[in-house]
Coordinates of C-alpha atoms in Angstrom, one line a residue:
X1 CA -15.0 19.6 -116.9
X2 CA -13.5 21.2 -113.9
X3 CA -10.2 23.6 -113.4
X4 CA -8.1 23.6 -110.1
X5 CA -5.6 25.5 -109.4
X6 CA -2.9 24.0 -107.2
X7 CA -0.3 25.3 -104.6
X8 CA 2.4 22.9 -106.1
X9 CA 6.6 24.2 -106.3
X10 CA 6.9 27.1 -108.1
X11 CA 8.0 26.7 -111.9
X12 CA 9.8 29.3 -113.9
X13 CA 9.5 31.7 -110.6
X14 CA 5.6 32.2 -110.5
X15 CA 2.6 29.7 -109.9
X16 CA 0.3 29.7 -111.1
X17 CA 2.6 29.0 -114.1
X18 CA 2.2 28.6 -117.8
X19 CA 4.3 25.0 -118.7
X20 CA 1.7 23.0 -115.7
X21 CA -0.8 24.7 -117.5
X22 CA -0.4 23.8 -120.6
X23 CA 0.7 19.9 -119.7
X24 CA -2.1 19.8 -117.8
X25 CA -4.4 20.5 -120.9
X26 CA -2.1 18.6 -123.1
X27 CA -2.8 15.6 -120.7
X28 CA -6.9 16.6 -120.1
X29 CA -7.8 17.3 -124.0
X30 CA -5.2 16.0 -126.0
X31 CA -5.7 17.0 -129.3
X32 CA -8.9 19.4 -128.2
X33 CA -6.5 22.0 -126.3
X34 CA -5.4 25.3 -127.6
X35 CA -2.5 27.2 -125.9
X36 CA -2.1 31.2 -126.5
X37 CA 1.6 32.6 -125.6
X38 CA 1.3 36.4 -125.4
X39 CA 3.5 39.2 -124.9
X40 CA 6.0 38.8 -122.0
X41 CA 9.9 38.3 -121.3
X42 CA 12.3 35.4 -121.0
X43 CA 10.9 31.8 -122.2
X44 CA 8.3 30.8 -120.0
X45 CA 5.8 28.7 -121.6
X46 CA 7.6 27.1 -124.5
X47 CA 8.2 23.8 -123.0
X48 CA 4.5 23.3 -122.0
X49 CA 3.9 24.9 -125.9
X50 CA 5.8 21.8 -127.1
X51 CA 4.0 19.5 -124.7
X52 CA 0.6 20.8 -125.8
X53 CA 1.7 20.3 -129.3
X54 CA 3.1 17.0 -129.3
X55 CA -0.1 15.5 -128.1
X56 CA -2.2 17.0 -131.2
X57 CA -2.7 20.4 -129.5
X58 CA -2.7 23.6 -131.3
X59 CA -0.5 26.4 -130.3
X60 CA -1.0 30.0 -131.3
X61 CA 1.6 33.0 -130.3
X62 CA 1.7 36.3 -130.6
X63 CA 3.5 37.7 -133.3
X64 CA 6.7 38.9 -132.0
X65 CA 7.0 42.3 -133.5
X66 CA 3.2 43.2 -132.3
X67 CA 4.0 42.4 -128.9
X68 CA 5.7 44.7 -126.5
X69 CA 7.6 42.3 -124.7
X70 CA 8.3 39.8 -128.0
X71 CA 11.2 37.0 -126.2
X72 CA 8.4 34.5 -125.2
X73 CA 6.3 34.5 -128.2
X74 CA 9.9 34.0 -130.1
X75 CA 10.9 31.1 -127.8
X76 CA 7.7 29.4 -128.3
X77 CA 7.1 30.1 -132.2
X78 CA 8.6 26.8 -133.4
X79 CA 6.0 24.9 -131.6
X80 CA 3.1 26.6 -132.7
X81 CA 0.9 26.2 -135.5
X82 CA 0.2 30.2 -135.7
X83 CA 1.9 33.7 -135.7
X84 CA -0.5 36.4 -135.1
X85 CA -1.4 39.9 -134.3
X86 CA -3.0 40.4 -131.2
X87 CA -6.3 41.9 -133.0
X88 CA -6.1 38.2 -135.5
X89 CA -6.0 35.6 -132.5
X90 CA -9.5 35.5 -131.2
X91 CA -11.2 35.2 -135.0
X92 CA -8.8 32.4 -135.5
X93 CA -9.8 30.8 -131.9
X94 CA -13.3 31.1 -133.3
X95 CA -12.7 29.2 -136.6
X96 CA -10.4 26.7 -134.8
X97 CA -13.6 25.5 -132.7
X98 CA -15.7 25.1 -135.8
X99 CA -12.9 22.5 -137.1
X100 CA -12.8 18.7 -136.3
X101 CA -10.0 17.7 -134.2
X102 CA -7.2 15.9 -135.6
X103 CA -6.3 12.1 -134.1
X104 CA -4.0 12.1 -131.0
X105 CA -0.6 12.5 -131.7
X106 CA 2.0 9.7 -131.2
X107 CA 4.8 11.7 -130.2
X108 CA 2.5 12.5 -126.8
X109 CA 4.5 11.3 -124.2
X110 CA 1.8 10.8 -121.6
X111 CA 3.8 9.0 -118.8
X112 CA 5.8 11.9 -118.4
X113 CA 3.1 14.8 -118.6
X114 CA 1.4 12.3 -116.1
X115 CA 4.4 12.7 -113.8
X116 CA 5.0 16.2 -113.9
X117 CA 1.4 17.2 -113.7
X118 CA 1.5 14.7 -110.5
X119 CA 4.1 17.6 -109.0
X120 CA 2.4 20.7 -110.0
X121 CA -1.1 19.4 -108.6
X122 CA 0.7 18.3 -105.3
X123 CA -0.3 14.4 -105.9
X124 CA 3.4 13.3 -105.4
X125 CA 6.2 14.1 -103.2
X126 CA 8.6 16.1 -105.8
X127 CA 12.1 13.7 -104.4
X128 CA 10.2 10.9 -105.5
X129 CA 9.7 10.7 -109.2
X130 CA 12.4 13.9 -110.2
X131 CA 15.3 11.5 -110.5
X132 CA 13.1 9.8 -113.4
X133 CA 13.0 13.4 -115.3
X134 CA 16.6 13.9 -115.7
X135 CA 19.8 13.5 -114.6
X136 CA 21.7 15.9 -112.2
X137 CA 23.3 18.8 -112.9
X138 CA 25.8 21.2 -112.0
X139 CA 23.4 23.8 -111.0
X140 CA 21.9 24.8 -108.1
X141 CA 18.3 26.1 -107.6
X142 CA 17.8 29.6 -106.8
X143 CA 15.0 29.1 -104.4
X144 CA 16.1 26.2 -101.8
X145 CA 19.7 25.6 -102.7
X146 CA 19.1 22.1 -104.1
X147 CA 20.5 20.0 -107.1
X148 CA 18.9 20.6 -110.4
X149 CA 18.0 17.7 -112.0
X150 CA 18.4 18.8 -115.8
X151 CA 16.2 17.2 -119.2
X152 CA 17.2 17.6 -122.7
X153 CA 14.4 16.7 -125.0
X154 CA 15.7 17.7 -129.0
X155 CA 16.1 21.9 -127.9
X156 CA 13.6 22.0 -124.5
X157 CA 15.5 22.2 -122.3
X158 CA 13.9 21.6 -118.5
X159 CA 15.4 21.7 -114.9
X160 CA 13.7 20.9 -111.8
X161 CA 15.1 20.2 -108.6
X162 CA 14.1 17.3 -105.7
X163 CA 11.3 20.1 -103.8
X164 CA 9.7 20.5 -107.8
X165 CA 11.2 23.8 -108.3
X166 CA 11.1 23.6 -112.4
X167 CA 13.1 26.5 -114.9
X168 CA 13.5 27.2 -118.0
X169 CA 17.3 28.1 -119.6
X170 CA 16.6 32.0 -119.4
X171 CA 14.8 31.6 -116.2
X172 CA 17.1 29.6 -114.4
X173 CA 19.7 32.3 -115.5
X174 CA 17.3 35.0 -114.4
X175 CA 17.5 33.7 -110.8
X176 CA 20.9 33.0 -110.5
X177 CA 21.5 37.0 -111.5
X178 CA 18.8 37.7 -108.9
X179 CA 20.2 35.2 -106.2
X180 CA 23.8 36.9 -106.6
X181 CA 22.1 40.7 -105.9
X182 CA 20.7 39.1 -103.4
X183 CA 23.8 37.9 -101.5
X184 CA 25.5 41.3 -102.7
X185 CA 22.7 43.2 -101.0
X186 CA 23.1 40.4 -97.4
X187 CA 27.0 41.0 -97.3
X188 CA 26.1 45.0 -97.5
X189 CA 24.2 45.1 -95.0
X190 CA 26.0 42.5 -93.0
X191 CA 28.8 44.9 -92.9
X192 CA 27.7 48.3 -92.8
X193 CA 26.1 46.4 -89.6
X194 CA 29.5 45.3 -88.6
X195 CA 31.0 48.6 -88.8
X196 CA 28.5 50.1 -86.4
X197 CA 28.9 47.3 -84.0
X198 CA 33.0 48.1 -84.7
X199 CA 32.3 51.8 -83.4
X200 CA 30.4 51.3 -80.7
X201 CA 33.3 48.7 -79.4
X202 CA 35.6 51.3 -80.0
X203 CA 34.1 54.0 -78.0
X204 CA 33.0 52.6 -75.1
X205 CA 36.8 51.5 -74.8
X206 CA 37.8 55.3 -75.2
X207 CA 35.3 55.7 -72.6
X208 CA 37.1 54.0 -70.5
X209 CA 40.3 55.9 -71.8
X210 CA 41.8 53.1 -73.8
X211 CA 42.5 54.3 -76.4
X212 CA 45.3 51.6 -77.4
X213 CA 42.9 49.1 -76.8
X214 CA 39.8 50.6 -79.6
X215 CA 42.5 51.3 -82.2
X216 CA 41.6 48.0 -83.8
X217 CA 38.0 47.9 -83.7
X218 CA 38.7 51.7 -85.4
X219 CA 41.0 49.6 -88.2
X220 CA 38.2 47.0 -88.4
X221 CA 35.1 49.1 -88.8
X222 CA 37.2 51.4 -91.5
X223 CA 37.8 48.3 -93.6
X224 CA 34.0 47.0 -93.4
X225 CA 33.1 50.5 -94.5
X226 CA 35.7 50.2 -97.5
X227 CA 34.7 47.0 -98.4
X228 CA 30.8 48.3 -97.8
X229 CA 31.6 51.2 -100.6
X230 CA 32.7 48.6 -103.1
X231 CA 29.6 46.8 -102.7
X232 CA 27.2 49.6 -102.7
X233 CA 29.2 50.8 -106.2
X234 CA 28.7 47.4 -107.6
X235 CA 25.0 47.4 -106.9
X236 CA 24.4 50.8 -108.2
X237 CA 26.9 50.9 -111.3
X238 CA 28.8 53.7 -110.2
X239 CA 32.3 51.8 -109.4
X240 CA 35.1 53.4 -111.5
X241 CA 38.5 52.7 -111.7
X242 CA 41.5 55.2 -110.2
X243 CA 43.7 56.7 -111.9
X244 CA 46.4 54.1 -111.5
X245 CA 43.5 51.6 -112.9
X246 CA 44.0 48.9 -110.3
X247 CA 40.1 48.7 -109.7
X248 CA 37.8 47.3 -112.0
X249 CA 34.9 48.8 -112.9
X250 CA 31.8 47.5 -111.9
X251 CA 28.6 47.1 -114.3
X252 CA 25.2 47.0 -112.3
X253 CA 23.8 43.7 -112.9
X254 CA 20.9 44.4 -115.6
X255 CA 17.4 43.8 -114.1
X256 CA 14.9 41.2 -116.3
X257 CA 11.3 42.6 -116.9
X258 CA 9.6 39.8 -115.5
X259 CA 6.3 40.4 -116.9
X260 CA 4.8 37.5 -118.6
X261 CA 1.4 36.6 -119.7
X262 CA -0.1 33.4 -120.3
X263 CA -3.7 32.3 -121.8

């Protein structure tokens, strides 16, 4: 009878997150828990959908085309029970409640809800027991650096690495696009930084009238502010080719709506 919210590793980029959610419940109530999946983007919350479900749970998602952001509704719809409008879920919360629940369901894998719970509430040291969920991948995790440790289970797929950061597919995907504007927006300012630092070398030397001697700080800090250019363009879409075509043109990367909402 009592909810806690824990300070566990982040999963699918926020905490509190939908998936420990909905294990949790899955592992708490069995076949007495309902899980919601409203509008938002990416797939957050289908893998704790299917959890919720396998153990005799009920899942209900929004219907796609009433939702303004429809792509995790969509993910999760094969593991719910019902598609509805927005306006249709709460009357068919109230007449689930009314109904006797159904026997547990045998496909409930509770050893492994028991586990991953363990990480989200902070009970276990992540390293420990994330070997046991997977195998290793080839991927790295966007928010520490460290070696994904990848689960397929029939088409949920899960990653989590050995601190307990956890992603889905299209969320692991969405922080590797963020993690390489990130390292575009470091090496911009690392050399626009450089440049300055390039200049200020240069004329103190003239300063000191040598010339000769600043020339190739001068050649330095122009080619940091080339190379700067290229990256701002990249960053902001506007990179074009010449005329001769011997630079490529650069495509901002697209940004993800991030919003996401979970009952």
């Amino acid at each position: 009878g009592v909810l806690r919210v824990s300070k566990g590793p982040v999963e699918n980029r926020n905490r509190p997150s939908i998936d420990p959610l909905f294990r949790s419940a899955a592992l708490a109530y069995g076949e007495n828990a309902i899980g919601v999946i409203l509008s938002g983007s990416l797939d957050d919350g289908t893998a704790g959908m299917r959890d919720l479900t396998r153990c005799g749970g009920i899942g209900i998602v929004q219907d796609p085309d009433d939702a303004a952001f429809p792509d995790m509704p969509r993910s999760a719809m094969e593991h719910a029970r019902f598609r509805l409008p927005l306006d249709q879920i709460a009357p068919q919360l109230v007449e689930l409640l009314a109904e006797a629940t159904a026997p547990p369901a045998e496909a409930c894998d509770t050893e492994r809800l028991r586990k991953q719970v363990a990480i989200a509430a902070v009970d276990v040291v992540p390293g420990d027991i994330a070997p046991e969920l997977g195998v290793p991948s080839m991927f790295a995790c966007p928010d520490c650096g460290g070696v994904l440790w990848g689960q397929d289970d029939d088409d949920v797929t899960h990653f989590r690495c050995l601190i307990g950061h956890a992603y889905s597919p299209e969320t692991l995907a969405a922080g590797q696009t963020a993690a390489v504007t990130t390292a575009l927006v470091t090496a911009l300012r690392t050399l626009e930084e450089g440049a300055k630092m390039q200049d200020h070398i240069a004329k103190r030397l003239r300063d000191r009238n040598h010339d000769r001697a600043a020339a190739p700080f001068d050649e330095r800090r122009e080619h940091m502010l080339r190379s700067a250019e290229v990256l701002r363009e990249m960053l902001s879409g506007e990179h074009t080719p010449h005329a001769n075509g011997d630079r490529p043109h650069w495509q901002p990367i697209p940004a993800v709506n991030a919003s996401a909402v979970g009952v």
